[in-house]
């Protein structure tokens, strides 16, 4: 695999040299022009050029819709089959009958799986800045289940309202019956679905790099261009970031399945590079996706679950609140809202939210809700900026191609 990749790289470099010689273009001037174009695109953001950004964003949406419409038009048989299947499902869902109990059960499970898989995809797919859905959704859900399990001495929460709301079951449970494994089992589906979503979100870099390699065309993606530049300057890399990227690339390229598995099994901000590496060196799809799926949905997910469950176990939380209160000067004032929040949660779990609960919203929950809103809004803004910059790149590529044809 490495020899094949090296030979293809040499052919690409030779083709680029021929192109440069044929057009009498200096490679250094081409790199300088690319750098200027990149800097120009990076200035197209809402807080600097709002009107141009919104205009380019709208035009990019129209271009994408046109491309997808064209693709669907050339796949009419698939579209017709999908519409017929959708019509059958709608009829099954709307018609009354004994089958409705099964339809409702399937609907509930489907929506649950789709929700967590969707959050996982948003976390890793690379739209804008990426949405950190583990910190905003899955992590708090696991923490809530953990706190409730220790308070209720059970994980058999009534369904409904679980998972939308957690309340203790009516039957009495023996204290001390909660174990780490019982909490892990309770949140296994949500966590695994989220992990599957993150694995699916890693596919676009792989397909992009693979398509660019097979076509031999000049890649449009900036991450892929940086990857190729990194390969060209591998021997002269000095800074830590470049050496870390090279280490990931070498591990994936030389070890194969188990190298991908190792990179996917730990929190790794450089995993996009693993997908690009696998696509560039034509690693088989199921080798890449299988290792990524096992690493993210099973190994890494259990590591993260265990960390959150241990962190929010009853005695650890009590120790953390006591430690906050021990801070000189401001400790008691900081400790009070934490105690009020935990007490309010305990009362909600025991159906006593209307009795003895402090009036008004606790500022901790208020801050977290506002943090979620701010991060989601920033995520949306980053998507708008990214799509506007994509359209600006289309304009630059068209102008460059026109200059070459003159």
Protein backbone atom coordinates (compact mmCIF):
# COMPACT_ATOMS: atom_id res chain seq x y z
CA UNK A 1 0.00 0.00 0.00
CA UNK A 2 2.80 2.41 0.86
CA UNK A 3 4.71 1.66 -2.38
CA UNK A 4 1.56 2.14 -4.45
CA UNK A 5 0.88 5.45 -2.70
CA UNK A 6 4.45 6.61 -3.26
CA UNK A 7 4.33 5.79 -6.98
CA UNK A 8 1.03 7.66 -7.38
CA UNK A 9 2.48 10.66 -5.55
CA UNK A 10 5.49 10.67 -7.89
CA UNK A 11 3.20 10.56 -10.93
CA UNK A 12 1.14 13.44 -9.55
CA UNK A 13 4.24 15.54 -8.93
CA UNK A 14 5.43 14.80 -12.48
CA UNK A 15 2.04 15.80 -13.92
CA UNK A 16 2.13 19.03 -11.94
CA UNK A 17 5.60 19.81 -13.23
CA UNK A 18 4.50 19.18 -16.81
CA UNK A 19 1.52 21.44 -16.28
CA UNK A 20 3.73 24.14 -14.83
CA UNK A 21 6.19 23.81 -17.74
CA UNK A 22 3.41 23.83 -20.31
CA UNK A 23 1.78 26.96 -18.89
CA UNK A 24 5.08 28.61 -17.93
CA UNK A 25 3.83 28.99 -14.34
CA UNK A 26 6.16 29.14 -11.39
CA UNK A 27 5.03 26.70 -8.66
CA UNK A 28 6.01 29.18 -5.95
CA UNK A 29 3.79 31.86 -7.49
CA UNK A 30 0.94 29.34 -7.67
CA UNK A 31 1.33 28.58 -3.95
CA UNK A 32 1.43 32.28 -3.18
CA UNK A 33 -1.76 32.86 -5.16
CA UNK A 34 -3.48 29.99 -3.33
CA UNK A 35 -2.43 31.51 -0.01
CA UNK A 36 -3.85 34.92 -0.99
CA UNK A 37 -7.10 33.33 -2.18
CA UNK A 38 -7.40 31.42 1.10
CA UNK A 39 -6.86 34.59 3.13
CA UNK A 40 -9.44 36.42 1.03
CA UNK A 41 -12.00 33.67 1.62
CA UNK A 42 -11.34 33.62 5.35
CA UNK A 43 -12.37 37.30 5.52
CA UNK A 44 -15.85 36.41 4.27
CA UNK A 45 -17.60 36.07 7.63
CA UNK A 46 -20.80 37.56 9.02
CA UNK A 47 -19.10 39.94 11.45
CA UNK A 48 -16.86 41.46 8.73
CA UNK A 49 -18.87 41.31 5.49
CA UNK A 50 -22.45 40.43 6.47
CA UNK A 51 -24.17 41.27 3.18
CA UNK A 52 -21.65 39.45 0.96
CA UNK A 53 -21.61 36.48 3.35
CA UNK A 54 -25.40 36.12 3.30
CA UNK A 55 -25.46 36.56 -0.48
CA UNK A 56 -22.79 33.91 -1.08
CA UNK A 57 -24.49 31.60 1.45
CA UNK A 58 -27.79 31.85 -0.42
CA UNK A 59 -26.11 31.28 -3.79
CA UNK A 60 -24.20 28.26 -2.42
CA UNK A 61 -27.49 26.73 -1.23
CA UNK A 62 -28.95 27.21 -4.72
CA UNK A 63 -25.88 25.59 -6.30
CA UNK A 64 -26.10 22.60 -3.94
CA UNK A 65 -29.84 22.21 -4.57
CA UNK A 66 -29.20 22.31 -8.32
CA UNK A 67 -26.47 19.66 -8.04
CA UNK A 68 -28.65 17.35 -5.93
CA UNK A 69 -31.63 17.86 -8.24
CA UNK A 70 -29.46 16.87 -11.20
CA UNK A 71 -28.19 13.78 -9.38
CA UNK A 72 -31.70 12.70 -8.40
CA UNK A 73 -32.95 13.29 -11.94
CA UNK A 74 -30.37 10.83 -13.26
CA UNK A 75 -31.45 8.27 -10.65
CA UNK A 76 -35.18 8.31 -11.28
CA UNK A 77 -35.68 4.61 -10.55
CA UNK A 78 -34.23 4.99 -7.07
CA UNK A 79 -36.32 8.12 -6.41
CA UNK A 80 -39.54 6.39 -7.56
CA UNK A 81 -38.77 3.32 -5.41
CA UNK A 82 -38.15 5.54 -2.40
CA UNK A 83 -41.40 7.47 -2.94
CA UNK A 84 -43.39 4.22 -3.24
CA UNK A 85 -41.82 2.89 -0.03
CA UNK A 86 -42.56 6.19 1.70
CA UNK A 87 -46.19 6.03 0.55
CA UNK A 88 -46.55 2.50 1.96
CA UNK A 89 -45.05 3.57 5.29
CA UNK A 90 -47.36 6.62 5.51
CA UNK A 91 -50.40 4.46 4.76
CA UNK A 92 -49.33 1.93 7.40
CA UNK A 93 -48.83 4.72 9.90
CA UNK A 94 -52.18 6.43 9.27
CA UNK A 95 -54.54 3.47 8.86
CA UNK A 96 -56.14 2.34 12.12
CA UNK A 97 -55.82 -1.28 13.17
CA UNK A 98 -54.28 -3.79 15.54
CA UNK A 99 -50.87 -3.10 14.02
CA UNK A 100 -50.77 0.41 15.51
CA UNK A 101 -49.24 -0.79 18.78
CA UNK A 102 -46.26 -2.14 16.85
CA UNK A 103 -46.10 0.99 14.70
CA UNK A 104 -45.94 3.18 17.80
CA UNK A 105 -43.22 1.02 19.32
CA UNK A 106 -41.16 1.11 16.13
CA UNK A 107 -41.72 4.88 15.84
CA UNK A 108 -40.48 5.45 19.38
CA UNK A 109 -37.32 3.39 18.85
CA UNK A 110 -36.67 4.91 15.43
CA UNK A 111 -36.92 8.47 16.75
CA UNK A 112 -34.64 7.61 19.69
CA UNK A 113 -32.00 6.07 17.43
CA UNK A 114 -32.26 8.84 14.82
CA UNK A 115 -31.92 11.54 17.49
CA UNK A 116 -28.67 10.20 18.95
CA UNK A 117 -27.20 9.15 15.60
CA UNK A 118 -27.95 12.63 14.26
CA UNK A 119 -26.22 14.26 17.23
CA UNK A 120 -23.22 12.00 16.67
CA UNK A 121 -23.03 12.96 12.99
CA UNK A 122 -23.22 16.67 13.86
CA UNK A 123 -20.34 16.17 16.29
CA UNK A 124 -17.90 14.82 13.71
CA UNK A 125 -19.13 15.54 10.19
CA UNK A 126 -17.19 18.81 9.90
CA UNK A 127 -20.06 21.24 9.26
CA UNK A 128 -18.78 24.65 10.29
CA UNK A 129 -16.90 24.37 13.57
CA UNK A 130 -18.64 21.14 14.56
CA UNK A 131 -21.20 20.84 17.35
CA UNK A 132 -19.82 19.33 20.57
CA UNK A 133 -22.88 17.18 21.20
CA UNK A 134 -21.19 14.95 23.77
CA UNK A 135 -20.60 17.89 26.10
CA UNK A 136 -24.01 19.43 25.37
CA UNK A 137 -26.32 16.40 25.18
CA UNK A 138 -24.94 12.91 25.76
CA UNK A 139 -22.63 13.77 28.68
CA UNK A 140 -25.39 15.61 30.64
CA UNK A 141 -27.82 12.74 29.90
CA UNK A 142 -25.38 10.16 31.32
CA UNK A 143 -24.73 12.43 34.32
CA UNK A 144 -28.49 12.82 34.96
CA UNK A 145 -29.04 9.05 34.80
CA UNK A 146 -26.09 8.51 37.17
CA UNK A 147 -27.34 11.02 39.76
CA UNK A 148 -30.88 9.64 39.51
CA UNK A 149 -29.71 6.03 39.83
CA UNK A 150 -27.90 6.74 43.12
CA UNK A 151 -30.82 8.79 44.45
CA UNK A 152 -33.51 6.25 43.48
CA UNK A 153 -31.38 3.14 44.13
CA UNK A 154 -32.72 1.90 40.80
CA UNK A 155 -32.45 2.41 37.05
CA UNK A 156 -35.98 1.17 36.31
CA UNK A 157 -37.32 4.64 35.63
CA UNK A 158 -40.98 4.77 34.45
CA UNK A 159 -41.40 4.94 30.66
CA UNK A 160 -42.87 7.38 29.83
CA UNK A 161 -41.69 9.98 30.84
CA UNK A 162 -38.14 8.52 30.56
CA UNK A 163 -35.95 9.45 28.69
CA UNK A 164 -37.51 12.93 28.39
CA UNK A 165 -37.79 13.19 32.16
CA UNK A 166 -36.39 11.01 34.92
CA UNK A 167 -38.45 10.18 38.01
CA UNK A 168 -37.92 7.47 40.60
CA UNK A 169 -40.03 4.29 40.41
CA UNK A 170 -42.74 3.84 43.03
CA UNK A 171 -41.39 0.58 44.40
CA UNK A 172 -38.82 0.76 47.16
CA UNK A 173 -35.28 -0.39 46.33
CA UNK A 174 -32.53 -1.57 48.63
CA UNK A 175 -29.81 1.03 49.11
CA UNK A 176 -26.46 0.06 47.63
CA UNK A 177 -27.90 -2.07 44.80
CA UNK A 178 -26.67 0.36 42.12
CA UNK A 179 -23.48 -0.68 40.35
CA UNK A 180 -21.34 0.85 37.64
CA UNK A 181 -22.42 -1.85 35.22
CA UNK A 182 -26.16 -1.23 35.77
CA UNK A 183 -25.75 2.47 34.84
CA UNK A 184 -23.60 1.58 31.82
CA UNK A 185 -26.34 -0.80 30.65
CA UNK A 186 -29.02 1.86 31.12
CA UNK A 187 -27.35 4.37 28.79
CA UNK A 188 -25.81 1.86 26.39
CA UNK A 189 -28.25 2.42 23.51
CA UNK A 190 -27.97 6.22 23.57
CA UNK A 191 -24.19 6.09 23.81
CA UNK A 192 -23.76 3.46 21.10
CA UNK A 193 -26.09 5.28 18.70
CA UNK A 194 -24.14 8.49 19.29
CA UNK A 195 -20.89 6.60 18.63
CA UNK A 196 -22.31 5.16 15.39
CA UNK A 197 -23.21 8.70 14.35
CA UNK A 198 -19.66 9.93 14.97
CA UNK A 199 -18.31 7.04 12.86
CA UNK A 200 -20.67 7.96 10.00
CA UNK A 201 -19.55 11.59 10.29
CA UNK A 202 -15.94 10.55 9.60
CA UNK A 203 -16.81 9.20 6.13
CA UNK A 204 -16.79 12.47 4.08
CA UNK A 205 -12.99 13.05 4.45
CA UNK A 206 -12.39 9.41 3.45
CA UNK A 207 -14.59 9.57 0.33
CA UNK A 208 -13.21 12.98 -0.66
CA UNK A 209 -9.59 11.82 -0.46
CA UNK A 210 -10.35 8.53 -2.20
CA UNK A 211 -12.18 10.26 -5.07
CA UNK A 212 -9.37 12.80 -5.50
CA UNK A 213 -6.79 10.00 -5.57
CA UNK A 214 -8.65 7.84 -8.08
CA UNK A 215 -9.45 10.74 -10.41
CA UNK A 216 -5.96 12.23 -10.19
CA UNK A 217 -7.54 15.70 -10.18
CA UNK A 218 -6.24 18.62 -8.18
CA UNK A 219 -8.05 18.43 -4.82
CA UNK A 220 -10.37 21.26 -3.81
CA UNK A 221 -10.50 20.50 -0.09
CA UNK A 222 -8.07 22.57 1.98
CA UNK A 223 -7.49 19.79 4.53
CA UNK A 224 -6.53 17.45 1.71
CA UNK A 225 -4.18 20.06 0.27
CA UNK A 226 -2.55 20.45 3.70
CA UNK A 227 -2.24 16.65 3.87
CA UNK A 228 -0.40 16.53 0.54
CA UNK A 229 1.86 19.41 1.58
CA UNK A 230 2.60 17.53 4.80
CA UNK A 231 3.62 14.45 2.80
CA UNK A 232 5.92 16.55 0.63
CA UNK A 233 7.64 18.17 3.64
CA UNK A 234 7.53 15.13 5.94
CA UNK A 235 11.31 14.94 6.40
CA UNK A 236 11.66 18.61 7.36
CA UNK A 237 8.74 18.81 9.84
CA UNK A 238 9.87 20.32 13.15
CA UNK A 239 6.85 21.63 15.09
CA UNK A 240 4.83 19.39 17.40
CA UNK A 241 1.57 19.65 15.43
CA UNK A 242 3.19 18.51 12.19
CA UNK A 243 4.97 15.63 13.91
CA UNK A 244 1.72 14.55 15.60
CA UNK A 245 -0.07 14.54 12.24
CA UNK A 246 2.76 12.54 10.70
CA UNK A 247 2.59 10.06 13.58
CA UNK A 248 -1.13 9.51 12.96
CA UNK A 249 -0.54 9.17 9.22
CA UNK A 250 2.30 6.64 9.69
CA UNK A 251 0.30 4.63 12.24
CA UNK A 252 -2.72 4.34 9.95
CA UNK A 253 -0.63 3.68 6.82
CA UNK A 254 1.68 1.03 8.29
CA UNK A 255 -0.52 -0.78 10.85
CA UNK A 256 -3.76 -0.71 8.86
CA UNK A 257 -6.93 -1.92 10.61
CA UNK A 258 -5.48 -1.90 14.12
CA UNK A 259 -3.86 1.50 13.55
CA UNK A 260 -7.24 2.97 12.56
CA UNK A 261 -8.81 1.21 15.55
CA UNK A 262 -6.23 2.72 17.91
CA UNK A 263 -6.81 6.24 16.55
CA UNK A 264 -10.60 5.87 16.76
CA UNK A 265 -10.62 4.41 20.28
CA UNK A 266 -9.29 7.49 22.06
CA UNK A 267 -10.37 11.15 21.99
CA UNK A 268 -8.36 12.26 18.97
CA UNK A 269 -8.79 15.68 17.32
CA UNK A 270 -6.57 14.53 14.44
CA UNK A 271 -8.82 11.63 13.39
CA UNK A 272 -9.96 13.54 10.27
CA UNK A 273 -6.38 13.06 9.10
CA UNK A 274 -6.80 9.29 9.53
CA UNK A 275 -9.82 9.37 7.21
CA UNK A 276 -7.93 11.43 4.62
CA UNK A 277 -4.93 9.08 4.90
CA UNK A 278 -7.10 5.99 4.39
CA UNK A 279 -8.82 7.53 1.39
CA UNK A 280 -5.54 8.76 -0.10
CA UNK A 281 -3.86 5.35 0.18
CA UNK A 282 -7.03 3.55 -1.05
CA UNK A 283 -7.67 1.57 2.14
CA UNK A 284 -10.78 -0.63 1.58
CA UNK A 285 -13.99 0.98 2.81
CA UNK A 286 -14.96 -1.76 5.27
CA UNK A 287 -11.47 -1.80 6.75
CA UNK A 288 -11.71 1.91 7.49
CA UNK A 289 -15.37 2.05 8.53
CA UNK A 290 -15.27 -1.22 10.49
CA UNK A 291 -12.29 -0.11 12.56
CA UNK A 292 -13.80 3.36 13.03
CA UNK A 293 -17.18 1.93 14.09
CA UNK A 294 -15.68 -0.49 16.62
CA UNK A 295 -13.33 2.15 18.00
CA UNK A 296 -15.87 4.97 18.34
CA UNK A 297 -19.14 3.16 19.08
CA UNK A 298 -17.75 0.50 21.45
CA UNK A 299 -14.29 1.17 22.86
CA UNK A 300 -14.16 4.98 23.03
CA UNK A 301 -17.83 5.21 24.00
CA UNK A 302 -17.35 2.93 27.01
CA UNK A 303 -14.29 4.91 28.11
CA UNK A 304 -16.27 8.14 28.00
CA UNK A 305 -19.29 6.58 29.72
CA UNK A 306 -17.22 5.20 32.58
CA UNK A 307 -15.47 8.56 33.06
CA UNK A 308 -18.78 10.48 33.27
CA UNK A 309 -20.43 7.89 35.55
CA UNK A 310 -17.51 7.84 37.98
CA UNK A 311 -17.28 11.64 37.96
CA UNK A 312 -21.00 12.03 38.81
CA UNK A 313 -21.28 9.15 41.27
CA UNK A 314 -22.84 10.13 44.58
CA UNK A 315 -19.74 10.26 46.78
CA UNK A 316 -17.65 12.08 44.14
CA UNK A 317 -20.34 14.77 43.71
CA UNK A 318 -20.61 15.24 47.48
CA UNK A 319 -16.83 15.57 47.74
CA UNK A 320 -16.75 18.14 44.92
CA UNK A 321 -19.50 20.25 46.56
CA UNK A 322 -17.66 20.07 49.91
CA UNK A 323 -14.41 21.07 48.19
CA UNK A 324 -16.13 24.11 46.62
CA UNK A 325 -17.37 25.15 50.06
CA UNK A 326 -13.83 24.94 51.43
CA UNK A 327 -12.54 27.64 49.06
CA UNK A 328 -11.51 30.61 51.28
CA UNK A 329 -13.75 33.67 51.08
CA UNK A 330 -16.09 32.80 48.20
CA UNK A 331 -16.55 29.09 48.96
CA UNK A 332 -19.91 29.23 50.83
CA UNK A 333 -21.48 31.57 48.27
CA UNK A 334 -20.37 29.27 45.41
CA UNK A 335 -21.44 26.14 47.25
CA UNK A 336 -25.03 27.31 47.89
CA UNK A 337 -26.32 27.24 44.25
CA UNK A 338 -24.79 23.77 43.74
CA UNK A 339 -26.55 22.49 46.86
CA UNK A 340 -29.83 24.10 45.78
CA UNK A 341 -29.56 22.60 42.31
CA UNK A 342 -28.86 19.07 43.62
CA UNK A 343 -31.71 19.35 46.14
CA UNK A 344 -34.11 20.53 43.44
CA UNK A 345 -33.14 17.57 41.27
CA UNK A 346 -33.72 15.15 44.16
CA UNK A 347 -37.18 16.56 44.75
CA UNK A 348 -38.08 16.30 41.07
CA UNK A 349 -37.03 12.65 41.09
CA UNK A 350 -39.45 11.98 43.98
CA UNK A 351 -42.43 13.92 42.51
CA UNK A 352 -41.93 16.74 44.99
CA UNK A 353 -41.05 19.54 42.59
CA UNK A 354 -43.89 21.65 43.98
CA UNK A 355 -42.98 21.18 47.65
CA UNK A 356 -40.12 23.04 49.25
CA UNK A 357 -38.39 23.84 45.98
CA UNK A 358 -36.62 27.21 45.82
CA UNK A 359 -38.72 29.60 43.77
CA UNK A 360 -37.17 30.72 40.51
CA UNK A 361 -34.73 28.99 38.24
CA UNK A 362 -31.35 27.94 39.56
CA UNK A 363 -28.58 29.96 37.95
CA UNK A 364 -26.54 26.83 37.17
CA UNK A 365 -29.27 25.35 34.97
CA UNK A 366 -29.94 28.81 33.50
CA UNK A 367 -26.26 29.20 32.56
CA UNK A 368 -26.10 25.74 31.00
CA UNK A 369 -29.23 26.37 28.92
CA UNK A 370 -27.82 29.67 27.67
CA UNK A 371 -24.48 27.97 26.92
CA UNK A 372 -26.27 25.40 24.77
CA UNK A 373 -28.13 28.16 22.92
CA UNK A 374 -24.92 30.14 22.33
CA UNK A 375 -22.99 27.10 21.05
CA UNK A 376 -25.82 26.06 18.72
CA UNK A 377 -26.08 29.63 17.37
CA UNK A 378 -22.32 29.79 16.82
CA UNK A 379 -22.47 26.42 15.08
CA UNK A 380 -25.15 27.77 12.71
CA UNK A 381 -23.13 30.94 12.07
CA UNK A 382 -20.05 28.86 11.29
CA UNK A 383 -22.05 26.84 8.74
CA UNK A 384 -23.19 30.07 7.07
CA UNK A 385 -19.59 31.35 6.95
CA UNK A 386 -18.29 28.03 5.65
CA UNK A 387 -20.87 27.81 2.85
CA UNK A 388 -20.27 31.44 1.87
CA UNK A 389 -16.52 30.73 1.66
CA UNK A 390 -17.25 27.65 -0.46
CA UNK A 391 -19.10 29.82 -2.96
CA UNK A 392 -16.24 32.34 -2.93
CA UNK A 393 -13.92 29.45 -3.74
CA UNK A 394 -16.10 28.53 -6.71
CA UNK A 395 -15.74 32.10 -8.00
CA UNK A 396 -11.96 32.04 -7.54
CA UNK A 397 -11.65 28.69 -9.34
CA UNK A 398 -13.74 29.98 -12.25
CA UNK A 399 -11.59 33.11 -12.54
CA UNK A 400 -8.40 31.03 -12.38
CA UNK A 401 -9.61 28.68 -15.10
CA UNK A 402 -10.53 31.67 -17.28
CA UNK A 403 -7.04 33.11 -16.81
CA UNK A 404 -5.46 29.79 -17.85
CA UNK A 405 -7.51 29.61 -21.04
CA UNK A 406 -6.47 33.11 -22.15
